[in-house]
mmCIF file of C-alpha atoms and ligand atoms in Angstrom:
data_model
loop_
_atom_site.group_PDB
_atom_site.id
_atom_site.type_symbol
_atom_site.label_atom_id
_atom_site.label_comp_id
_atom_site.label_asym_id
_atom_site.label_seq_id
_atom_site.Cartn_x
_atom_site.Cartn_y
_atom_site.Cartn_z
ATOM 1 C CA UNK Z 156 130.397 -153.329 10.898
ATOM 2 C CA UNK Z 157 132.256 -155.762 8.689
ATOM 3 C CA UNK Z 158 135.672 -155.144 7.252
ATOM 4 C CA UNK Z 159 136.254 -155.365 3.513
ATOM 5 C CA UNK Z 160 139.801 -155.574 2.168
ATOM 6 C CA UNK Z 161 140.448 -153.560 -0.992
ATOM 7 C CA UNK Z 162 142.814 -155.072 -3.597
ATOM 8 C CA UNK Z 163 145.730 -152.718 -4.260
ATOM 9 C CA UNK Z 164 144.803 -151.672 -7.831
ATOM 10 C CA UNK Z 165 141.330 -150.609 -6.601
ATOM 11 C CA UNK Z 166 142.496 -148.511 -3.651
ATOM 12 C CA UNK Z 167 142.711 -145.431 -5.846
ATOM 13 C CA UNK Z 168 138.896 -145.657 -6.151
ATOM 14 C CA UNK Z 169 138.391 -146.188 -2.418
ATOM 15 C CA UNK Z 170 140.024 -143.119 -0.963
ATOM 16 C CA UNK Z 171 143.409 -144.871 -1.003
ATOM 17 C CA UNK Z 172 142.354 -147.107 1.868
ATOM 18 C CA UNK Z 173 143.484 -150.717 2.044
ATOM 19 C CA UNK Z 174 140.425 -151.724 4.086
ATOM 20 C CA UNK Z 175 137.031 -150.190 4.731
ATOM 21 C CA UNK Z 176 134.645 -150.866 7.622
ATOM 22 C CA UNK Z 177 131.002 -150.753 6.611
ATOM 23 C CA UNK Z 178 127.556 -151.390 7.994
ATOM 24 C CA UNK Z 179 125.559 -154.314 6.686
ATOM 25 C CA UNK Z 180 124.334 -157.647 7.896
ATOM 26 C CA UNK Z 181 124.918 -159.519 4.626
ATOM 27 C CA UNK Z 182 127.643 -159.517 1.982
ATOM 28 C CA UNK Z 183 125.226 -157.859 -0.465
ATOM 29 C CA UNK Z 184 124.502 -155.013 1.955
ATOM 30 C CA UNK Z 185 128.179 -154.431 2.666
ATOM 31 C CA UNK Z 186 129.023 -154.386 -1.067
ATOM 32 C CA UNK Z 187 126.149 -151.961 -1.674
ATOM 33 C CA UNK Z 188 127.441 -149.728 1.112
ATOM 34 C CA UNK Z 189 130.933 -149.912 -0.371
ATOM 35 C CA UNK Z 190 129.906 -148.960 -3.890
ATOM 36 C CA UNK Z 191 127.582 -146.224 -2.605
ATOM 37 C CA UNK Z 192 130.448 -144.670 -0.656
ATOM 38 C CA UNK Z 193 132.858 -145.104 -3.549
ATOM 39 C CA UNK Z 194 130.893 -144.952 -6.769
ATOM 40 C CA UNK Z 195 133.948 -145.252 -9.032
ATOM 41 C CA UNK Z 196 134.526 -148.668 -7.568
ATOM 42 C CA UNK Z 197 131.235 -149.947 -8.907
ATOM 43 C CA UNK Z 198 132.234 -150.348 -12.563
ATOM 44 C CA UNK Z 199 135.362 -152.229 -11.536
ATOM 45 C CA UNK Z 200 133.347 -154.813 -9.625
ATOM 46 C CA UNK Z 201 130.076 -154.924 -11.582
ATOM 47 C CA UNK Z 202 129.271 -155.196 -15.284
ATOM 48 C CA UNK Z 203 126.682 -153.082 -17.149
ATOM 49 C CA UNK Z 204 123.923 -155.498 -16.142
ATOM 50 C CA UNK Z 205 124.713 -154.870 -12.501
ATOM 51 C CA UNK Z 206 126.162 -158.303 -11.883
ATOM 52 C CA UNK Z 207 129.534 -158.955 -10.281
ATOM 53 C CA UNK Z 208 132.098 -159.250 -13.062
ATOM 54 C CA UNK Z 209 132.881 -162.844 -13.996
ATOM 55 C CA UNK Z 210 136.401 -162.673 -12.566
ATOM 56 C CA UNK Z 211 135.298 -161.351 -9.157
ATOM 57 C CA UNK Z 212 134.984 -163.827 -6.303
ATOM 58 C CA UNK Z 213 133.956 -162.690 -2.856
ATOM 59 C CA UNK Z 214 135.195 -164.423 0.280
ATOM 60 C CA UNK Z 215 134.002 -164.123 3.852
ATOM 61 C CA UNK Z 216 137.066 -165.028 5.901
ATOM 62 C CA UNK Z 217 138.207 -168.251 4.176
ATOM 63 C CA UNK Z 218 134.963 -169.152 2.405
ATOM 64 C CA UNK Z 219 133.817 -168.345 -1.120
ATOM 65 C CA UNK Z 220 130.259 -166.905 -0.856
ATOM 66 C CA UNK Z 221 129.213 -169.008 -3.878
ATOM 67 C CA UNK Z 222 129.374 -172.004 -1.526
ATOM 68 C CA UNK Z 223 127.645 -170.127 1.308
ATOM 69 C CA UNK Z 224 124.521 -168.051 0.630
ATOM 70 C CA UNK Z 225 125.989 -165.765 -2.054
ATOM 71 C CA UNK Z 226 124.864 -162.133 -1.545
ATOM 72 C CA UNK Z 227 122.703 -163.186 1.393
ATOM 73 C CA UNK Z 228 125.670 -164.611 3.319
ATOM 74 C CA UNK Z 229 125.486 -163.078 6.805
ATOM 75 C CA UNK Z 230 128.447 -161.080 8.100
ATOM 76 C CA UNK Z 231 129.162 -160.035 11.668
ATOM 77 C CA UNK Z 232 131.457 -157.744 13.604
ATOM 78 C CA UNK Z 233 134.577 -159.838 13.258
ATOM 79 C CA UNK Z 234 134.194 -160.971 9.676
ATOM 80 C CA UNK Z 235 136.550 -159.933 6.920
ATOM 81 C CA UNK Z 236 135.369 -159.781 3.323
ATOM 82 C CA UNK Z 237 137.984 -160.231 0.572
ATOM 83 C CA UNK Z 238 137.701 -159.679 -3.172
ATOM 84 C CA UNK Z 239 139.630 -162.400 -4.977
ATOM 85 C CA UNK Z 240 139.828 -162.591 -8.779
ATOM 86 C CA UNK Z 241 139.520 -165.926 -10.535
ATOM 87 C CA UNK Z 242 142.403 -166.369 -12.934
ATOM 88 C CA UNK Z 243 143.236 -169.098 -15.417
ATOM 89 C CA UNK Z 244 144.390 -169.470 -18.993
ATOM 90 C CA UNK Z 245 145.933 -171.670 -21.584
ATOM 91 C CA UNK Z 246 147.026 -172.138 -25.138
ATOM 92 C CA UNK Z 247 143.949 -174.095 -26.176
ATOM 93 C CA UNK Z 248 140.323 -174.028 -25.184
ATOM 94 C CA UNK Z 249 138.753 -177.147 -23.743
ATOM 95 C CA UNK L 1354 155.981 -150.468 -17.145
ATOM 96 C CA UNK L 1355 156.807 -153.475 -14.983
ATOM 97 C CA UNK L 1356 160.307 -154.206 -13.726
ATOM 98 C CA UNK L 1357 161.140 -157.625 -12.300
ATOM 99 C CA UNK L 1358 164.225 -157.747 -10.078
ATOM 100 C CA UNK L 1359 166.818 -160.458 -10.763
ATOM 101 C CA UNK L 1360 165.920 -162.773 -7.895
ATOM 102 C CA UNK L 1361 162.177 -163.073 -8.587
ATOM 103 C CA UNK L 1362 162.926 -163.273 -12.308
ATOM 104 C CA UNK L 1363 165.211 -166.263 -11.748
ATOM 105 C CA UNK L 1364 162.538 -167.858 -9.557
ATOM 106 C CA UNK L 1365 159.996 -167.503 -12.374
ATOM 107 C CA UNK L 1366 162.265 -168.848 -15.118
ATOM 108 C CA UNK L 1367 163.397 -171.754 -12.941
ATOM 109 C CA UNK L 1368 159.765 -172.561 -12.095
ATOM 110 C CA UNK L 1369 158.732 -172.492 -15.756
ATOM 111 C CA UNK L 1370 161.625 -174.782 -16.740
ATOM 112 C CA UNK L 1371 160.997 -177.191 -13.856
ATOM 113 C CA UNK L 1372 157.355 -177.881 -14.753
ATOM 114 C CA UNK L 1373 157.991 -177.993 -18.539
ATOM 115 C CA UNK L 1374 156.315 -179.398 -20.648
ATOM 116 C CA UNK L 1375 153.418 -178.249 -18.459
ATOM 117 C CA UNK L 1376 152.323 -174.670 -17.825
ATOM 118 C CA UNK L 1377 153.402 -173.138 -14.540
ATOM 119 C CA UNK L 1378 151.768 -170.247 -12.686
ATOM 120 C CA UNK L 1379 152.443 -167.964 -9.766
ATOM 121 C CA UNK L 1380 152.183 -164.439 -8.430
ATOM 122 C CA UNK L 1381 154.503 -161.431 -8.428
ATOM 123 C CA UNK L 1382 154.674 -159.206 -5.357
ATOM 124 C CA UNK L 1383 156.278 -155.790 -5.068
ATOM 125 C CA UNK L 1384 155.480 -152.101 -5.119
ATOM 126 C CA UNK L 1385 153.764 -149.802 -7.575
ATOM 127 C CA UNK L 1386 154.253 -146.062 -7.743
ATOM 128 C CA UNK L 1387 153.984 -143.398 -10.417
ATOM 129 C CA UNK L 1388 153.094 -145.894 -13.098
ATOM 130 C CA UNK L 1389 156.148 -148.040 -12.463
ATOM 131 C CA UNK L 1390 155.669 -151.457 -10.960
ATOM 132 C CA UNK L 1391 158.627 -153.178 -9.369
ATOM 133 C CA UNK L 1392 158.478 -156.889 -8.554
ATOM 134 C CA UNK L 1393 160.691 -157.958 -5.652
ATOM 135 C CA UNK L 1394 159.247 -161.402 -4.957
ATOM 136 C CA UNK L 1395 157.841 -164.184 -7.093
ATOM 137 C CA UNK L 1396 155.764 -166.901 -5.444
ATOM 138 C CA UNK L 1397 155.304 -170.123 -7.451
ATOM 139 C CA UNK L 1398 151.806 -171.570 -7.001
ATOM 140 C CA UNK L 1399 150.228 -174.881 -7.943
ATOM 141 C CA UNK L 1400 148.693 -175.238 -11.357
ATOM 142 C CA UNK L 1401 145.205 -176.277 -10.211
ATOM 143 C CA UNK L 1402 143.854 -177.135 -13.662
ATOM 144 C CA UNK L 1403 142.173 -180.552 -13.484
ATOM 145 C CA UNK L 1404 143.426 -182.246 -16.599
ATOM 146 C CA UNK L 1405 146.186 -181.933 -19.175
ATOM 147 C CA UNK L 1406 148.403 -179.054 -18.010
ATOM 148 C CA UNK L 1407 150.535 -178.726 -21.150
ATOM 149 C CA UNK L 1408 148.257 -176.006 -22.420
ATOM 150 C CA UNK L 1409 146.176 -174.902 -19.432
ATOM 151 C CA UNK L 1410 146.650 -173.336 -16.048
ATOM 152 C CA UNK L 1411 144.379 -172.273 -13.234
ATOM 153 C CA UNK L 1412 145.100 -170.464 -10.002
ATOM 154 C CA UNK L 1413 143.272 -171.674 -6.914
ATOM 155 C CA UNK L 1414 141.490 -168.597 -5.494
ATOM 156 C CA UNK L 1415 142.460 -169.763 -1.999
ATOM 157 C CA UNK L 1416 146.134 -169.618 -3.030
ATOM 158 C CA UNK L 1417 145.640 -166.132 -4.417
ATOM 159 C CA UNK L 1418 143.923 -165.056 -1.188
ATOM 160 C CA UNK L 1419 146.825 -166.473 0.846
ATOM 161 C CA UNK L 1420 149.364 -164.712 -1.409
ATOM 162 C CA UNK L 1421 147.510 -161.421 -1.010
ATOM 163 C CA UNK L 1422 147.492 -161.811 2.766
ATOM 164 C CA UNK L 1423 151.200 -162.540 2.719
ATOM 165 C CA UNK L 1424 151.827 -159.478 0.568
ATOM 166 C CA UNK L 1425 149.848 -157.287 2.974
ATOM 167 C CA UNK L 1426 151.765 -158.689 5.951
ATOM 168 C CA UNK L 1427 155.066 -157.812 4.249
ATOM 169 C CA UNK L 1428 153.945 -154.366 3.154
ATOM 170 C CA UNK L 1429 153.991 -155.493 -0.488
ATOM 171 C CA UNK L 1430 151.344 -155.425 -3.199
ATOM 172 C CA UNK L 1431 150.125 -158.074 -5.595
ATOM 173 C CA UNK L 1432 151.489 -156.719 -8.867
ATOM 174 C CA UNK L 1433 150.730 -159.511 -11.250
ATOM 175 C CA UNK L 1434 150.374 -163.108 -12.289
ATOM 176 C CA UNK L 1435 152.862 -165.121 -14.316
ATOM 177 C CA UNK L 1436 152.461 -168.311 -16.305
ATOM 178 C CA UNK L 1437 154.400 -170.168 -18.970
ATOM 179 C CA UNK L 1438 153.765 -171.205 -22.570
ATOM 180 C CA UNK L 1439 155.615 -174.467 -23.289
ATOM 181 C CA UNK L 1440 156.896 -174.575 -26.892
ATOM 182 C CA UNK L 1441 154.846 -171.549 -27.814
ATOM 183 C CA UNK L 1442 155.259 -167.763 -28.051
ATOM 184 C CA UNK L 1443 154.614 -165.448 -25.097
ATOM 185 C CA UNK L 1444 151.380 -164.085 -26.571
ATOM 186 C CA UNK L 1445 148.134 -163.576 -24.655
ATOM 187 C CA UNK L 1446 145.855 -166.339 -25.872
ATOM 188 C CA UNK L 1447 142.084 -166.292 -26.213
ATOM 189 C CA UNK L 1448 141.815 -168.566 -23.158
ATOM 190 C CA UNK L 1449 144.193 -166.311 -21.203
ATOM 191 C CA UNK L 1450 142.011 -163.329 -22.084
ATOM 192 C CA UNK L 1451 138.700 -165.000 -21.213
ATOM 193 C CA UNK L 1452 140.003 -165.907 -17.757
ATOM 194 C CA UNK L 1453 141.903 -162.716 -16.953
ATOM 195 C CA UNK L 1454 141.454 -159.828 -14.532
ATOM 196 C CA UNK L 1455 142.222 -156.221 -15.570
ATOM 197 C CA UNK L 1456 143.708 -155.260 -12.208
ATOM 198 C CA UNK L 1457 147.022 -157.036 -12.733
ATOM 199 C CA UNK L 1458 149.989 -157.415 -15.060
ATOM 200 C CA UNK L 1459 150.121 -160.815 -16.755
ATOM 201 C CA UNK L 1460 153.637 -161.976 -17.538
ATOM 202 C CA UNK L 1461 153.905 -164.872 -20.004
ATOM 203 C CA UNK L 1462 157.179 -166.808 -20.308
ATOM 204 C CA UNK L 1463 157.871 -168.731 -23.478
ATOM 205 C CA UNK L 1464 159.759 -171.970 -22.798
ATOM 206 C CA UNK L 1465 161.152 -173.651 -25.912
ATOM 207 C CA UNK L 1466 162.267 -177.293 -25.580
ATOM 208 C CA UNK L 1467 162.759 -176.748 -21.862
ATOM 209 C CA UNK L 1468 164.845 -173.567 -22.161
ATOM 210 C CA UNK L 1469 163.717 -169.994 -21.588
ATOM 211 C CA UNK L 1470 162.977 -168.152 -24.820
ATOM 212 C CA UNK L 1471 161.358 -164.766 -24.216
ATOM 213 C CA UNK L 1472 158.675 -163.081 -22.114
ATOM 214 C CA UNK L 1473 155.973 -160.420 -22.456
ATOM 215 C CA UNK L 1474 153.732 -158.588 -20.041
ATOM 216 C CA UNK L 1475 150.051 -157.974 -20.827
ATOM 217 C CA UNK L 1476 147.308 -155.740 -19.452
ATOM 218 C CA UNK L 1477 143.871 -157.186 -20.256
ATOM 219 C CA UNK L 1478 140.800 -154.933 -20.337
ATOM 220 C CA UNK L 1479 137.762 -155.343 -18.074
ATOM 221 C CA UNK L 1480 135.612 -156.790 -20.880
ATOM 222 C CA UNK L 1481 138.226 -159.511 -21.506
ATOM 223 C CA UNK L 1482 138.239 -158.656 -25.199
ATOM 224 C CA UNK L 1483 141.778 -157.304 -25.654
ATOM 225 C CA UNK L 1484 145.120 -157.112 -23.889
ATOM 226 C CA UNK L 1485 147.661 -154.346 -24.293
ATOM 227 C CA UNK L 1486 151.375 -155.117 -24.240
ATOM 228 C CA UNK L 1487 153.213 -153.544 -21.325
ATOM 229 C CA UNK L 1488 156.909 -152.706 -21.239
ATOM 230 C CA UNK L 1489 158.746 -155.429 -19.321
ATOM 231 C CA UNK L 1490 162.237 -155.022 -17.877
ATOM 232 C CA UNK L 1491 164.057 -157.869 -16.176
ATOM 233 C CA UNK L 1492 166.888 -156.978 -13.806
ATOM 234 C CA UNK L 1493 167.583 -154.334 -11.134
HETATM 235 ZN ZN1 ZN P 2596 148.758 -168.347 -21.592
#
């Protein structure tokens, strides 16, 4: 079981829980388990092509999975998965 | 509707004026219930944009993660993100939209020649194609 923290605005789609414990040995498996248990959550995290939305970053403890093994990043009993949006902006492009 | 209490509001305005003519950014923590969001704490964060910061900002995801952990520890919620527009209106630009997240309120502060001008709050959609203006109230 790994623990996944649910960002506040998404808790309404996750049974109002702030964290969910799920089975899975990789990040991908845990996310699949999450969105199978809470299907409304899926469209908030994934686009129509089934890919994580561009603003969604996934962290295992303090590490961004993009710099680990992405979906295949292993997770164990004591690992915490966080969903962290990427946010930026500006007046001009470039 | 988003209401920003006086103390966090002053923190945000002071932050925006201090980093002028660059863009500032930070997070707003508080509580949300029945469609009303109330911000009780503003946390200034580093503008992590590598380059000219007069017209760009970027939040470090690690800083956002730390802010979210802090909010959880204090029983607060991450309500939104704020940033400033130096010498420009508080609109939601194309770049703001393309790098937004629909889960949060985005407050933009317009700073004109170093002084606070006006502010707006925006709610971007999930496709990052449009942002709706949200009622913004500053004060208790
Ligand atoms: Zn902006």
